[in-house]
Structure formats: structure tokens, C-alpha cells
């Protein structure tokens, strides 16, 4: 991904406080997956329409996410079965800024994503009375029935449209490990692009470029894909085509 890291130097920087003005906690999401060999040309074509998050001179950042599920994988199965009105519950660590959050993401039957979160001590994954109340008030799940199943590490670049409320994340170097066993997996040469914007918001310059390259919107869940790669006992019929596509791309 050296070429990606070189190309992002051509973007104008934006600070974390400026980017937070485009938080988009309730939004429309569109995801795209591609081989990394497309990304340099894509970035070249949008560097006048977007700014890039920069913190202390850095423009790509490390994340760790720990996903909860029930013993019988209800959250995964809801995704596998295509159920709408579904949830993800996770800890997320922002490594460079040393911040951690407990997050609940809800995907409605209208395609709207709503994310709520609370700050927690950095890398302290303890469920206390506050986090228990948060999870149980923001989701239908009881904390006693949840445990961490998948740990996901990746790097991310974040872009902000200079004209409107749109954010773009570009994720790469995806790695997965099980919190139950020693199983590990990674996906090389893959780029996951996500366009996040308000419903009815401005047209996305990036969307137009991706369309030109015949890179089309698709569903992609790091938790679901990680579960498929790590747990050989899990049923994942809905994701077989996605896994074949990933193998083809990478």
C-alpha cells in the first residue's frame, strides 16, 4: 500500500476538530471493494474535491475493533440471513489518538445507519454498569449473553468533501483474529471504500469515479467476513459469493 500512502500527500489536510463537524452519526452508507492497484488513479482524480484528515503529520491511522456476539451468533446470523433492523456491538480503539469507544450500530429497514457510542478508557475492555446500561438501552441484547468473537485490525484514510456533508473512509491491511481461539487471517491487496453522507445530500464526486471504473456498491461487513474466515463451523451461504469475489480481487 506504499503507492496509496504516497498519493494521499497531494490532498489538503483537515484537522480532527474540523472533521468532527461532519460526524454523520445518522447517515446513508455505500461500500465498495477493489484491488489496491486501482486506488492511486482514483485518488489522483479526487484530490481537488476532498480534504484528508491529518493528525500530528500522519494521514493514515491504525484501528482495532472487537465485535460482540451471542454464543449462537445471533448478530452474525441476522446479517447472514439478510435481516434488516440489525445491530453491531463493538469496542473500537483509535491507536494514534489513544481513544476507545463502545459503539452500537443500527441498520434500519430503510437503509439508514445510526451509530451511538460512549467513550471508554483506552484499551480497557471491561463491561461496567455504565457500558451495560448503554448496550441494553441501545440494542435488544443483554450483556450477559454477549462476548467478544472477532478482533479486527486495519489502517484507514479519511477524506471529507470540501463542498458538503460527505465523508469517505478507505480501509486497507485488514487482519482478523478470533478471541476464542488462536485462529488468524488477513486479506492482502484489498481496499474497502465507504461513502457516508446524509440522505438526499450532494452527489459524490468519488461515486462518479468509481462508476467509471465499474466498481459498484456492495455489502461488506468486516465482522461478517472475519467470522467466515475464522470460524469453519459457521454457516455462511450468503457470503460464499463475497468470499469468491475477495479471492478474485486479491
Coordinates of N, CA and C in Angstrom, one line a residue:
X1 N 0.8 -1.2 0.0 CA 0.0 0.0 0.0 C 0.9 1.3 0.0
X2 N 2.1 1.1 -0.4 CA 3.0 2.3 -0.4 C 2.5 3.3 -1.4
X3 N 2.0 2.9 -2.5 CA 1.5 3.9 -3.5 C 0.3 4.7 -2.9
X4 N -0.6 4.0 -2.2 CA -1.7 4.8 -1.6 C -1.1 5.8 -0.6
X5 N -0.2 5.5 0.2 CA 0.3 6.4 1.2 C 1.1 7.6 0.5
X6 N 1.6 7.3 -0.7 CA 2.3 8.4 -1.4 C 1.2 9.3 -2.0
X7 N 0.2 8.8 -2.6 CA -0.8 9.6 -3.3 C -1.6 10.5 -2.3
X8 N -1.8 10.1 -1.1 CA -2.6 10.9 -0.2 C -1.9 12.2 0.3
X9 N -0.6 12.3 -0.1 CA 0.1 13.5 0.3 C -0.3 14.7 -0.6
X10 N -1.0 14.4 -1.7 CA -1.5 15.5 -2.6 C -2.7 16.2 -2.1
X11 N -3.4 15.7 -1.1 CA -4.6 16.3 -0.6 C -4.3 17.4 0.5
X12 N -5.2 18.4 0.5 CA -5.1 19.4 1.5 C -5.6 18.8 2.9
X13 N -4.9 19.1 4.0 CA -5.3 18.5 5.3 C -6.5 19.1 5.9
X14 N -7.1 18.4 6.8 CA -8.2 18.9 7.6 C -7.9 18.4 9.0
X15 N -8.2 19.2 10.0 CA -8.0 18.7 11.4 C -9.1 17.9 11.9
X16 N -8.8 17.2 13.1 CA -9.9 16.3 13.7 C -11.1 17.1 14.1
X17 N -10.8 18.3 14.7 CA -12.0 19.1 15.1 C -12.8 19.6 13.9
X18 N -12.2 19.9 12.8 CA -12.9 20.3 11.6 C -13.7 19.2 11.0
X19 N -13.1 18.0 11.1 CA -13.8 16.8 10.5 C -15.0 16.4 11.4
X20 N -14.9 16.6 12.7 CA -16.0 16.3 13.6 C -17.2 17.1 13.3
X21 N -17.1 18.2 12.5 CA -18.3 18.9 12.1 C -19.1 18.1 11.1
X22 N -18.5 17.1 10.5 CA -19.2 16.2 9.5 C -19.2 14.8 10.1
X23 N -19.7 14.7 11.4 CA -19.7 13.4 12.1 C -20.6 12.4 11.4
X24 N -21.8 12.8 11.0 CA -22.7 11.9 10.3 C -23.0 10.6 11.0
X25 N -23.4 10.8 12.3 CA -23.8 9.6 13.1 C -25.0 8.9 12.6
X26 N -25.9 9.6 11.9 CA -27.1 9.1 11.2 C -26.9 9.4 9.7
X27 N -26.9 8.3 8.9 CA -26.4 8.5 7.5 C -26.8 7.4 6.6
X28 N -26.5 7.6 5.3 CA -26.6 6.6 4.3 C -25.2 6.2 4.0
X29 N -24.9 4.8 4.0 CA -23.6 4.3 3.7 C -23.6 3.5 2.4
X30 N -22.6 3.7 1.6 CA -22.4 2.9 0.4 C -20.9 2.4 0.5
X31 N -20.8 1.0 0.3 CA -19.4 0.4 0.4 C -19.0 -0.1 -1.0
X32 N -17.7 -0.1 -1.2 CA -17.1 -0.6 -2.5 C -15.9 -1.3 -2.1
X33 N -15.6 -2.4 -2.8 CA -14.3 -3.1 -2.6 C -13.6 -3.2 -3.9
X34 N -12.3 -3.1 -3.8 CA -11.4 -3.1 -5.0 C -10.0 -3.6 -4.7
X35 N -9.4 -4.0 -5.7 CA -7.9 -4.3 -5.6 C -7.2 -3.0 -5.4
X36 N -6.1 -3.1 -4.7 CA -5.3 -1.8 -4.4 C -4.7 -1.2 -5.6
X37 N -4.7 -1.9 -6.8 CA -4.0 -1.3 -7.9 C -4.8 -0.2 -8.6
X38 N -6.1 -0.1 -8.2 CA -7.0 1.0 -8.7 C -6.8 2.3 -7.9
X39 N -6.4 2.2 -6.7 CA -6.6 3.3 -5.7 C -5.8 4.5 -6.1
X40 N -4.6 4.4 -6.6 CA -3.7 5.5 -7.0 C -4.4 6.4 -8.0
X41 N -5.0 5.8 -9.0 CA -5.7 6.6 -10.1 C -6.9 7.3 -9.5
X42 N -7.7 6.5 -8.6 CA -8.9 7.1 -8.0 C -8.5 8.3 -7.2
X43 N -7.5 8.2 -6.4 CA -7.1 9.3 -5.5 C -6.6 10.5 -6.4
X44 N -5.9 10.3 -7.5 CA -5.5 11.4 -8.3 C -6.6 12.2 -8.9
X45 N -7.8 11.5 -9.1 CA -8.9 12.2 -9.7 C -9.8 12.9 -8.7
X46 N -9.6 12.7 -7.4 CA -10.5 13.4 -6.5 C -9.7 14.3 -5.5
X47 N -8.4 14.5 -5.7 CA -7.7 15.3 -4.7 C -8.0 16.8 -4.6
X48 N -8.8 17.3 -5.6 CA -9.3 18.7 -5.5 C -10.7 18.8 -4.9
X49 N -11.4 17.7 -4.8 CA -12.7 17.7 -4.2 C -12.8 17.3 -2.7
X50 N -11.7 16.8 -2.2 CA -11.7 16.3 -0.8 C -10.5 16.8 -0.1
X51 N -10.7 17.0 1.3 CA -9.6 17.2 2.2 C -9.3 15.8 2.9
X52 N -8.2 15.7 3.5 CA -7.8 14.5 4.2 C -7.5 14.8 5.7
X53 N -8.0 13.9 6.5 CA -7.7 14.0 8.0 C -6.2 13.8 8.2
X54 N -5.6 14.8 8.9 CA -4.2 14.8 9.3 C -4.1 15.1 10.8
X55 N -3.4 14.2 11.5 CA -3.2 14.4 12.9 C -1.7 14.2 13.2
X56 N -1.0 15.3 13.7 CA 0.4 15.3 14.0 C 1.2 14.8 12.8
X57 N 0.8 15.3 11.6 CA 1.6 14.9 10.4 C 1.3 13.6 9.8
X58 N 0.4 12.8 10.5 CA 0.0 11.5 9.9 C -1.3 11.6 9.1
X59 N -1.4 10.8 8.1 CA -2.6 10.8 7.3 C -3.3 9.4 7.1
X60 N -2.6 8.3 7.7 CA -3.3 7.0 7.7 C -3.1 6.6 9.2
X61 N -4.2 5.9 9.7 CA -4.3 5.6 11.1 C -4.7 4.2 11.3
X62 N -4.2 3.6 12.5 CA -4.5 2.3 12.8 C -5.7 2.2 13.8
X63 N -6.5 1.1 13.5 CA -7.7 0.9 14.3 C -7.7 -0.5 14.7
X64 N -8.4 -0.8 15.9 CA -8.7 -2.1 16.3 C -10.1 -2.2 16.8
X65 N -10.8 -3.2 16.3 CA -12.3 -3.3 16.6 C -12.5 -4.7 17.2
X66 N -13.3 -4.8 18.2 CA -13.6 -6.0 18.9 C -15.1 -6.2 18.8
X67 N -15.6 -7.2 18.1 CA -17.0 -7.4 17.9 C -17.6 -8.4 18.9
X68 N -18.8 -8.0 19.4 CA -19.5 -8.9 20.3 C -20.6 -9.7 19.5
X69 N -20.9 -10.9 20.0 CA -22.0 -11.6 19.5 C -22.5 -12.6 20.6
X70 N -23.6 -13.2 20.4 CA -24.1 -14.2 21.3 C -23.4 -15.5 21.1
X71 N -23.5 -16.5 22.0 CA -22.9 -17.8 21.8 C -23.4 -18.5 20.6
X72 N -24.6 -18.3 20.2 CA -25.1 -18.9 18.9 C -25.1 -17.9 17.8
X73 N -24.3 -16.8 17.9 CA -24.1 -15.9 16.7 C -25.3 -15.3 16.1
X74 N -26.2 -14.7 17.0 CA -27.4 -14.1 16.5 C -27.1 -12.9 15.6
X75 N -26.1 -12.1 16.0 CA -25.8 -10.8 15.3 C -25.3 -11.2 13.9
X76 N -24.4 -12.2 13.8 CA -23.9 -12.7 12.6 C -25.0 -13.2 11.7
X77 N -25.8 -14.1 12.3 CA -26.9 -14.8 11.5 C -27.9 -13.8 11.0
X78 N -28.1 -12.7 11.7 CA -29.1 -11.7 11.2 C -28.5 -11.1 9.9
X79 N -27.2 -10.9 9.9 CA -26.5 -10.4 8.7 C -26.6 -11.4 7.6
X80 N -26.2 -12.7 8.0 CA -26.2 -13.8 7.0 C -27.6 -14.0 6.4
X81 N -28.6 -13.8 7.2 CA -30.0 -14.0 6.7 C -30.6 -12.8 6.0
X82 N -29.8 -11.7 5.9 CA -30.3 -10.5 5.2 C -31.3 -9.7 6.0
X83 N -31.4 -9.9 7.3 CA -32.4 -9.3 8.2 C -32.0 -7.8 8.3
X84 N -33.0 -6.9 8.1 CA -32.9 -5.5 8.3 C -33.2 -5.2 9.7
X85 N -33.0 -4.0 10.2 CA -33.1 -3.6 11.6 C -32.2 -4.5 12.4
X86 N -30.9 -4.5 12.0 CA -29.9 -5.3 12.7 C -28.8 -4.5 13.4
X87 N -28.1 -5.1 14.2 CA -27.1 -4.4 15.1 C -25.7 -4.9 15.0
X88 N -24.7 -4.1 15.3 CA -23.4 -4.5 15.6 C -23.0 -3.8 16.9
X89 N -22.3 -4.6 17.8 CA -21.9 -4.0 19.1 C -20.4 -4.3 19.1
X90 N -19.6 -3.2 19.5 CA -18.2 -3.3 19.4 C -17.5 -2.3 20.2
X91 N -16.2 -2.7 20.6 CA -15.2 -1.7 21.1 C -14.4 -1.3 19.9
X92 N -14.1 0.0 19.8 CA -13.2 0.4 18.8 C -12.1 1.3 19.4
X93 N -10.8 1.0 19.0 CA -9.6 1.7 19.5 C -9.1 2.5 18.4
X94 N -8.8 3.8 18.6 CA -8.1 4.7 17.7 C -6.7 4.8 18.2
X95 N -5.8 4.0 17.6 CA -4.5 3.8 18.2 C -3.7 5.0 18.4
X96 N -3.6 5.9 17.3 CA -2.7 7.0 17.4 C -3.2 8.1 18.4
X97 N -4.5 8.2 18.5 CA -5.0 9.3 19.4 C -5.3 8.7 20.8
X98 N -5.1 7.3 20.9 CA -5.3 6.7 22.2 C -6.7 6.9 22.8
X99 N -7.7 6.7 21.9 CA -9.1 6.8 22.3 C -9.8 5.5 22.0
X100 N -10.7 5.2 22.9 CA -11.5 4.0 22.7 C -13.0 4.3 22.9
X101 N -13.9 3.6 22.2 CA -15.3 3.8 22.3 C -16.0 2.5 22.3
X102 N -17.1 2.4 23.0 CA -18.1 1.3 22.9 C -19.2 1.8 22.0
X103 N -19.4 1.1 20.9 CA -20.3 1.5 19.9 C -21.4 0.5 19.6
X104 N -22.6 1.1 19.3 CA -23.7 0.3 18.8 C -24.1 0.8 17.5
X105 N -24.1 0.0 16.4 CA -24.5 0.4 15.1 C -25.8 -0.3 14.8
X106 N -26.8 0.5 14.3 CA -28.1 0.0 13.9 C -28.4 0.3 12.4
X107 N -28.7 -0.7 11.7 CA -29.0 -0.6 10.2 C -30.5 -0.8 10.1
X108 N -31.3 0.3 9.7 CA -32.7 0.2 9.7 C -33.2 -0.5 8.4
X109 N -34.5 -0.8 8.3 CA -35.1 -1.4 7.1 C -35.2 -0.3 6.0
X110 N -34.9 0.9 6.3 CA -34.9 2.0 5.3 C -33.5 2.3 4.7
X111 N -32.5 1.4 5.2 CA -31.1 1.6 4.8 C -30.4 2.7 5.5
X112 N -30.9 3.2 6.6 CA -30.3 4.3 7.3 C -29.4 3.6 8.4
X113 N -28.2 4.1 8.6 CA -27.3 3.6 9.6 C -27.2 4.7 10.7
X114 N -27.4 4.2 11.9 CA -27.3 5.1 13.1 C -26.3 4.5 14.0
X115 N -25.3 5.3 14.4 CA -24.3 4.9 15.3 C -24.3 5.7 16.6
X116 N -24.4 5.0 17.7 CA -24.3 5.7 19.0 C -23.0 5.1 19.7
X117 N -22.4 5.9 20.6 CA -21.2 5.4 21.2 C -20.9 6.2 22.5
X118 N -20.2 5.6 23.4 CA -19.7 6.3 24.6 C -18.2 6.0 24.7
X119 N -17.5 7.0 25.3 CA -16.1 6.9 25.5 C -15.8 5.9 26.6
X120 N -14.7 5.1 26.4 CA -14.3 4.2 27.5 C -12.7 4.4 27.6
X121 N -12.2 4.0 28.8 CA -10.7 4.1 28.9 C -10.0 3.3 27.8
X122 N -8.9 3.9 27.3 CA -8.2 3.3 26.1 C -7.8 1.9 26.4
X123 N -8.2 1.0 25.5 CA -7.9 -0.4 25.5 C -8.3 -1.2 26.8
X124 N -9.2 -0.6 27.6 CA -9.7 -1.3 28.7 C -11.1 -1.8 28.3
X125 N -11.2 -3.1 28.1 CA -12.4 -3.7 27.6 C -13.2 -4.4 28.7
X126 N -13.6 -3.5 29.6 CA -14.4 -4.0 30.7 C -15.9 -3.5 30.6
X127 N -16.8 -4.4 30.8 CA -18.2 -4.0 30.8 C -18.6 -3.7 32.3
X128 N -18.8 -2.4 32.5 CA -19.2 -2.0 33.9 C -20.7 -1.6 33.8
X129 N -21.1 -1.0 34.9 CA -22.6 -0.7 34.9 C -23.0 0.4 33.9
X130 N -22.1 1.3 33.6 CA -22.4 2.3 32.6 C -22.4 1.7 31.2
X131 N -21.4 0.9 30.8 CA -21.4 0.3 29.5 C -22.6 -0.8 29.3
X132 N -22.9 -1.4 30.4 CA -24.0 -2.4 30.4 C -25.3 -1.6 30.1
X133 N -25.5 -0.5 30.8 CA -26.7 0.3 30.6 C -26.8 0.8 29.1
X134 N -25.6 1.2 28.6 CA -25.6 1.7 27.3 C -26.0 0.7 26.3
X135 N -25.4 -0.5 26.3 CA -25.7 -1.6 25.4 C -27.1 -2.0 25.4
X136 N -27.6 -2.1 26.7 CA -29.0 -2.6 26.8 C -30.1 -1.6 26.5
X137 N -29.7 -0.3 26.5 CA -30.6 0.8 26.1 C -30.6 1.0 24.6
X138 N -29.5 0.7 24.0 CA -29.3 1.0 22.5 C -29.5 -0.2 21.6
X139 N -29.7 -1.4 22.2 CA -29.9 -2.6 21.5 C -30.9 -3.5 22.2
X140 N -31.4 -4.6 21.6 CA -32.3 -5.5 22.3 C -31.5 -6.6 23.0
X141 N -30.2 -6.5 23.1 CA -29.4 -7.6 23.7 C -29.0 -7.4 25.1
X142 N -29.0 -8.5 25.9 CA -28.5 -8.4 27.3 C -27.0 -8.7 27.3
X143 N -26.3 -7.9 28.1 CA -24.8 -8.0 28.2 C -24.4 -9.4 28.6
X144 N -25.2 -10.0 29.5 CA -24.8 -11.4 30.0 C -24.8 -12.4 28.9
X145 N -25.4 -12.1 27.7 CA -25.5 -13.0 26.6 C -24.5 -12.7 25.5
X146 N -23.6 -11.7 25.8 CA -22.7 -11.3 24.7 C -21.2 -11.6 25.1
X147 N -20.4 -11.9 24.1 CA -19.0 -12.0 24.3 C -18.3 -11.6 23.0
X148 N -17.0 -11.2 23.2 CA -16.2 -10.8 22.0 C -15.9 -12.0 21.2
X149 N -16.1 -11.9 19.9 CA -15.9 -13.1 19.0 C -14.8 -12.8 18.0
X150 N -14.7 -11.6 17.4 CA -13.8 -11.3 16.4 C -13.0 -10.0 16.7
X151 N -11.7 -10.0 16.5 CA -10.9 -8.8 16.6 C -10.3 -8.5 15.3
X152 N -10.5 -7.2 14.9 CA -10.2 -6.8 13.5 C -9.2 -5.6 13.6
X153 N -8.1 -5.7 12.9 CA -7.2 -4.6 12.8 C -7.1 -4.1 11.4
X154 N -7.0 -2.8 11.2 CA -6.8 -2.3 9.8 C -6.3 -0.9 9.9
X155 N -5.9 -0.4 8.7 CA -5.5 1.0 8.6 C -6.5 1.8 7.8
X156 N -6.7 3.1 8.1 CA -7.7 3.9 7.5 C -7.2 5.3 7.1
X157 N -7.7 5.7 5.9 CA -7.6 7.1 5.5 C -9.0 7.7 5.4
X158 N -9.1 8.9 5.9 CA -10.5 9.5 6.0 C -10.4 10.8 5.1
X159 N -11.4 10.9 4.2 CA -11.5 12.1 3.3 C -12.8 12.8 3.7
X160 N -12.8 14.1 3.5 CA -14.0 14.9 3.7 C -14.3 15.8 2.5
X161 N -15.5 15.7 1.9 CA -15.9 16.5 0.8 C -15.8 18.0 1.2
X162 N -15.1 18.8 0.4 CA -14.9 20.2 0.7 C -16.2 21.0 0.5
X163 N -17.2 20.5 -0.2 CA -18.4 21.2 -0.5 C -19.6 20.8 0.3
X164 N -19.6 19.7 0.9 CA -20.8 19.3 1.6 C -20.6 18.2 2.6
X165 N -21.7 17.7 3.2 CA -21.6 16.7 4.3 C -21.4 15.3 3.7
X166 N -20.2 15.0 3.4 CA -19.8 13.7 2.9 C -18.5 13.3 3.5
X167 N -18.4 12.1 4.0 CA -17.1 11.6 4.4 C -16.8 10.3 3.7
X168 N -15.5 10.0 3.4 CA -15.1 8.8 2.8 C -14.0 8.2 3.6
X169 N -14.2 6.9 3.9 CA -13.1 6.1 4.5 C -12.6 5.1 3.6
X170 N -11.2 4.9 3.6 CA -10.5 3.9 2.8 C -9.8 3.0 3.7
X171 N -10.2 1.8 3.8 CA -9.6 0.8 4.7 C -8.7 -0.2 4.0
X172 N -7.6 -0.5 4.6 CA -6.7 -1.5 4.0 C -5.9 -2.2 5.0
X173 N -5.1 -3.2 4.6 CA -4.3 -4.1 5.5 C -5.3 -4.7 6.6
X174 N -6.3 -5.3 6.1 CA -7.3 -5.9 7.1 C -6.7 -7.2 7.6
X175 N -6.8 -7.3 9.0 CA -6.4 -8.5 9.7 C -7.4 -8.9 10.7
X176 N -7.6 -10.2 10.9 CA -8.6 -10.7 11.8 C -8.0 -11.8 12.7
X177 N -8.5 -11.8 13.9 CA -8.2 -12.9 14.8 C -9.3 -13.2 15.7
X178 N -9.4 -14.5 16.1 CA -10.5 -14.9 17.0 C -10.2 -14.7 18.4
X179 N -11.2 -14.2 19.2 CA -10.9 -14.0 20.6 C -11.2 -15.3 21.4
X180 N -11.6 -16.3 20.7 CA -11.9 -17.6 21.3 C -10.8 -18.6 21.1
X181 N -10.2 -18.6 19.9 CA -9.1 -19.5 19.6 C -7.9 -18.7 19.1
X182 N -6.8 -19.3 18.6 CA -5.7 -18.7 18.1 C -5.7 -18.4 16.6
X183 N -6.9 -18.6 16.0 CA -7.0 -18.5 14.6 C -6.8 -17.1 14.1
X184 N -6.1 -16.9 13.0 CA -5.8 -15.6 12.5 C -6.0 -15.7 10.9
X185 N -6.3 -14.5 10.4 CA -6.4 -14.4 8.9 C -6.2 -13.0 8.5
X186 N -5.9 -12.8 7.2 CA -5.7 -11.4 6.7 C -6.1 -11.4 5.2
X187 N -6.5 -10.2 4.8 CA -6.8 -10.0 3.3 C -5.9 -9.0 2.7
X188 N -5.0 -9.5 1.9 CA -4.0 -8.6 1.3 C -4.5 -8.0 0.0
X189 N -4.0 -6.8 -0.3 CA -4.3 -6.1 -1.6 C -5.7 -5.7 -1.8
X190 N -6.5 -5.7 -0.7 CA -7.9 -5.2 -0.8 C -8.0 -3.8 -0.2
X191 N -8.9 -3.0 -0.9 CA -9.2 -1.7 -0.4 C -10.7 -1.7 -0.2
X192 N -11.2 -1.2 1.0 CA -12.6 -1.1 1.3 C -12.9 0.4 1.3
X193 N -13.7 0.9 0.4 CA -14.1 2.3 0.4 C -15.5 2.4 0.8
X194 N -15.8 3.4 1.7 CA -17.1 3.6 2.2 C -17.4 5.1 2.1
X195 N -18.5 5.4 1.4 CA -19.0 6.8 1.3 C -20.2 7.0 2.3
X196 N -20.0 8.0 3.1 CA -21.0 8.2 4.2 C -21.6 9.7 4.0
X197 N -22.9 9.7 3.9 CA -23.5 11.1 3.6 C -24.9 11.1 4.1
X198 N -25.4 12.3 4.3 CA -26.8 12.5 4.7 C -27.7 12.0 3.6
X199 N -28.9 11.5 4.0 CA -29.9 11.1 3.0 C -30.3 12.4 2.2
X200 N -30.3 12.2 0.9 CA -30.6 13.4 0.0 C -29.5 14.4 -0.1
X201 N -28.3 14.1 0.4 CA -27.2 15.1 0.3 C -26.6 15.1 -1.1
X202 N -25.6 16.0 -1.3 CA -25.0 16.3 -2.5 C -24.5 15.0 -3.2
X203 N -24.3 15.1 -4.5 CA -23.8 14.0 -5.3 C -22.3 13.8 -4.9
X204 N -21.8 12.6 -4.9 CA -20.5 12.3 -4.5 C -19.5 12.3 -5.7
X205 N -18.5 13.1 -5.7 CA -17.5 13.0 -6.8 C -16.8 11.7 -6.9
X206 N -16.6 11.1 -5.7 CA -16.0 9.7 -5.7 C -16.9 8.7 -6.3
X207 N -18.2 8.8 -6.0 CA -19.1 7.8 -6.6 C -19.0 7.8 -8.1
X208 N -18.9 9.0 -8.7 CA -18.9 9.1 -10.2 C -17.6 8.4 -10.7
X209 N -16.5 8.6 -10.0 CA -15.2 8.0 -10.4 C -15.3 6.4 -10.3
X210 N -15.8 6.0 -9.2 CA -16.0 4.5 -9.0 C -16.9 3.9 -10.1
X211 N -17.9 4.6 -10.5 CA -18.8 4.2 -11.5 C -18.1 4.0 -12.8
X212 N -17.3 5.0 -13.1 CA -16.5 5.0 -14.4 C -15.6 3.7 -14.4
X213 N -15.1 3.3 -13.3 CA -14.2 2.2 -13.2 C -15.0 0.9 -13.0
X214 N -16.3 1.0 -13.1 CA -17.2 -0.2 -12.9 C -17.0 -0.9 -11.5
X215 N -16.7 -0.1 -10.6 CA -16.6 -0.5 -9.2 C -17.9 -0.2 -8.5
X216 N -18.8 -1.2 -8.3 CA -20.1 -0.9 -7.9 C -20.4 -1.1 -6.4
X217 N -21.4 -0.4 -5.9 CA -21.7 -0.6 -4.4 C -22.0 -2.0 -4.1
X218 N -21.5 -2.4 -2.9 CA -21.7 -3.8 -2.5 C -21.8 -3.8 -1.0
X219 N -22.3 -4.9 -0.4 CA -22.3 -5.0 1.0 C -21.0 -5.6 1.4
X220 N -20.5 -5.1 2.6 CA -19.2 -5.6 3.1 C -19.2 -5.4 4.6
X221 N -19.2 -6.4 5.4 CA -19.1 -6.3 6.8 C -17.8 -6.9 7.3
X222 N -16.9 -6.1 7.9 CA -15.7 -6.7 8.4 C -16.0 -7.8 9.5
X223 N -17.0 -7.6 10.3 CA -17.3 -8.6 11.3 C -17.8 -9.9 10.6
X224 N -18.7 -9.8 9.6 CA -19.2 -11.0 8.9 C -18.1 -11.7 8.2
X225 N -17.3 -11.0 7.4 CA -16.2 -11.6 6.7 C -15.2 -12.2 7.6
X226 N -14.8 -11.5 8.7 CA -13.9 -12.1 9.7 C -14.4 -13.3 10.3
X227 N -15.7 -13.4 10.6 CA -16.3 -14.6 11.2 C -16.2 -15.7 10.2
X228 N -16.5 -15.5 8.9 CA -16.4 -16.6 7.9 C -15.0 -17.1 7.8
X229 N -14.0 -16.2 7.8 CA -12.6 -16.6 7.7 C -12.1 -17.4 8.9
X230 N -12.6 -17.0 10.1 CA -12.0 -17.6 11.3 C -12.8 -18.8 11.8
X231 N -14.1 -18.9 11.6 CA -14.9 -19.9 12.2 C -15.3 -20.9 11.1
X232 N -14.7 -22.1 11.0 CA -15.0 -23.0 10.0 C -16.3 -23.8 10.3
X233 N -16.9 -23.6 11.5 CA -18.2 -24.2 11.8 C -19.4 -23.4 11.4
X234 N -19.1 -22.1 11.2 CA -20.2 -21.2 11.0 C -20.8 -21.4 9.6
X235 N -22.1 -21.2 9.5 CA -22.8 -21.3 8.2 C -22.8 -19.9 7.5
X236 N -22.3 -19.9 6.3 CA -22.2 -18.6 5.6 C -22.5 -18.6 4.2
X237 N -23.6 -19.3 3.9 CA -24.1 -19.4 2.5 C -24.2 -18.1 1.8
X238 N -24.7 -17.1 2.5 CA -24.9 -15.7 1.8 C -23.6 -15.1 1.5
X239 N -22.5 -15.5 2.1 CA -21.2 -14.8 1.9 C -20.3 -15.6 1.0
X240 N -20.7 -16.7 0.5 CA -19.9 -17.5 -0.4 C -19.4 -16.7 -1.6
X241 N -20.4 -16.0 -2.3 CA -20.1 -15.2 -3.5 C -19.1 -14.1 -3.1
X242 N -19.3 -13.5 -1.9 CA -18.5 -12.4 -1.5 C -17.0 -12.9 -1.3
X243 N -16.9 -14.1 -0.7 CA -15.6 -14.6 -0.4 C -14.9 -15.0 -1.7
X244 N -15.6 -15.5 -2.7 CA -15.1 -15.8 -4.0 C -14.6 -14.5 -4.7
X245 N -15.4 -13.5 -4.5 CA -15.1 -12.2 -5.1 C -13.8 -11.6 -4.5
X246 N -13.7 -11.8 -3.2 CA -12.4 -11.3 -2.5 C -11.2 -12.1 -3.0
X247 N -11.4 -13.4 -3.2 CA -10.3 -14.2 -3.7 C -9.9 -13.7 -5.1
X248 N -10.9 -13.4 -5.9 CA -10.6 -12.9 -7.3 C -9.9 -11.6 -7.3
X249 N -10.3 -10.7 -6.4 CA -9.8 -9.3 -6.3 C -8.3 -9.4 -5.8
X250 N -8.1 -10.2 -4.8 CA -6.8 -10.2 -4.1 C -5.9 -11.3 -4.6

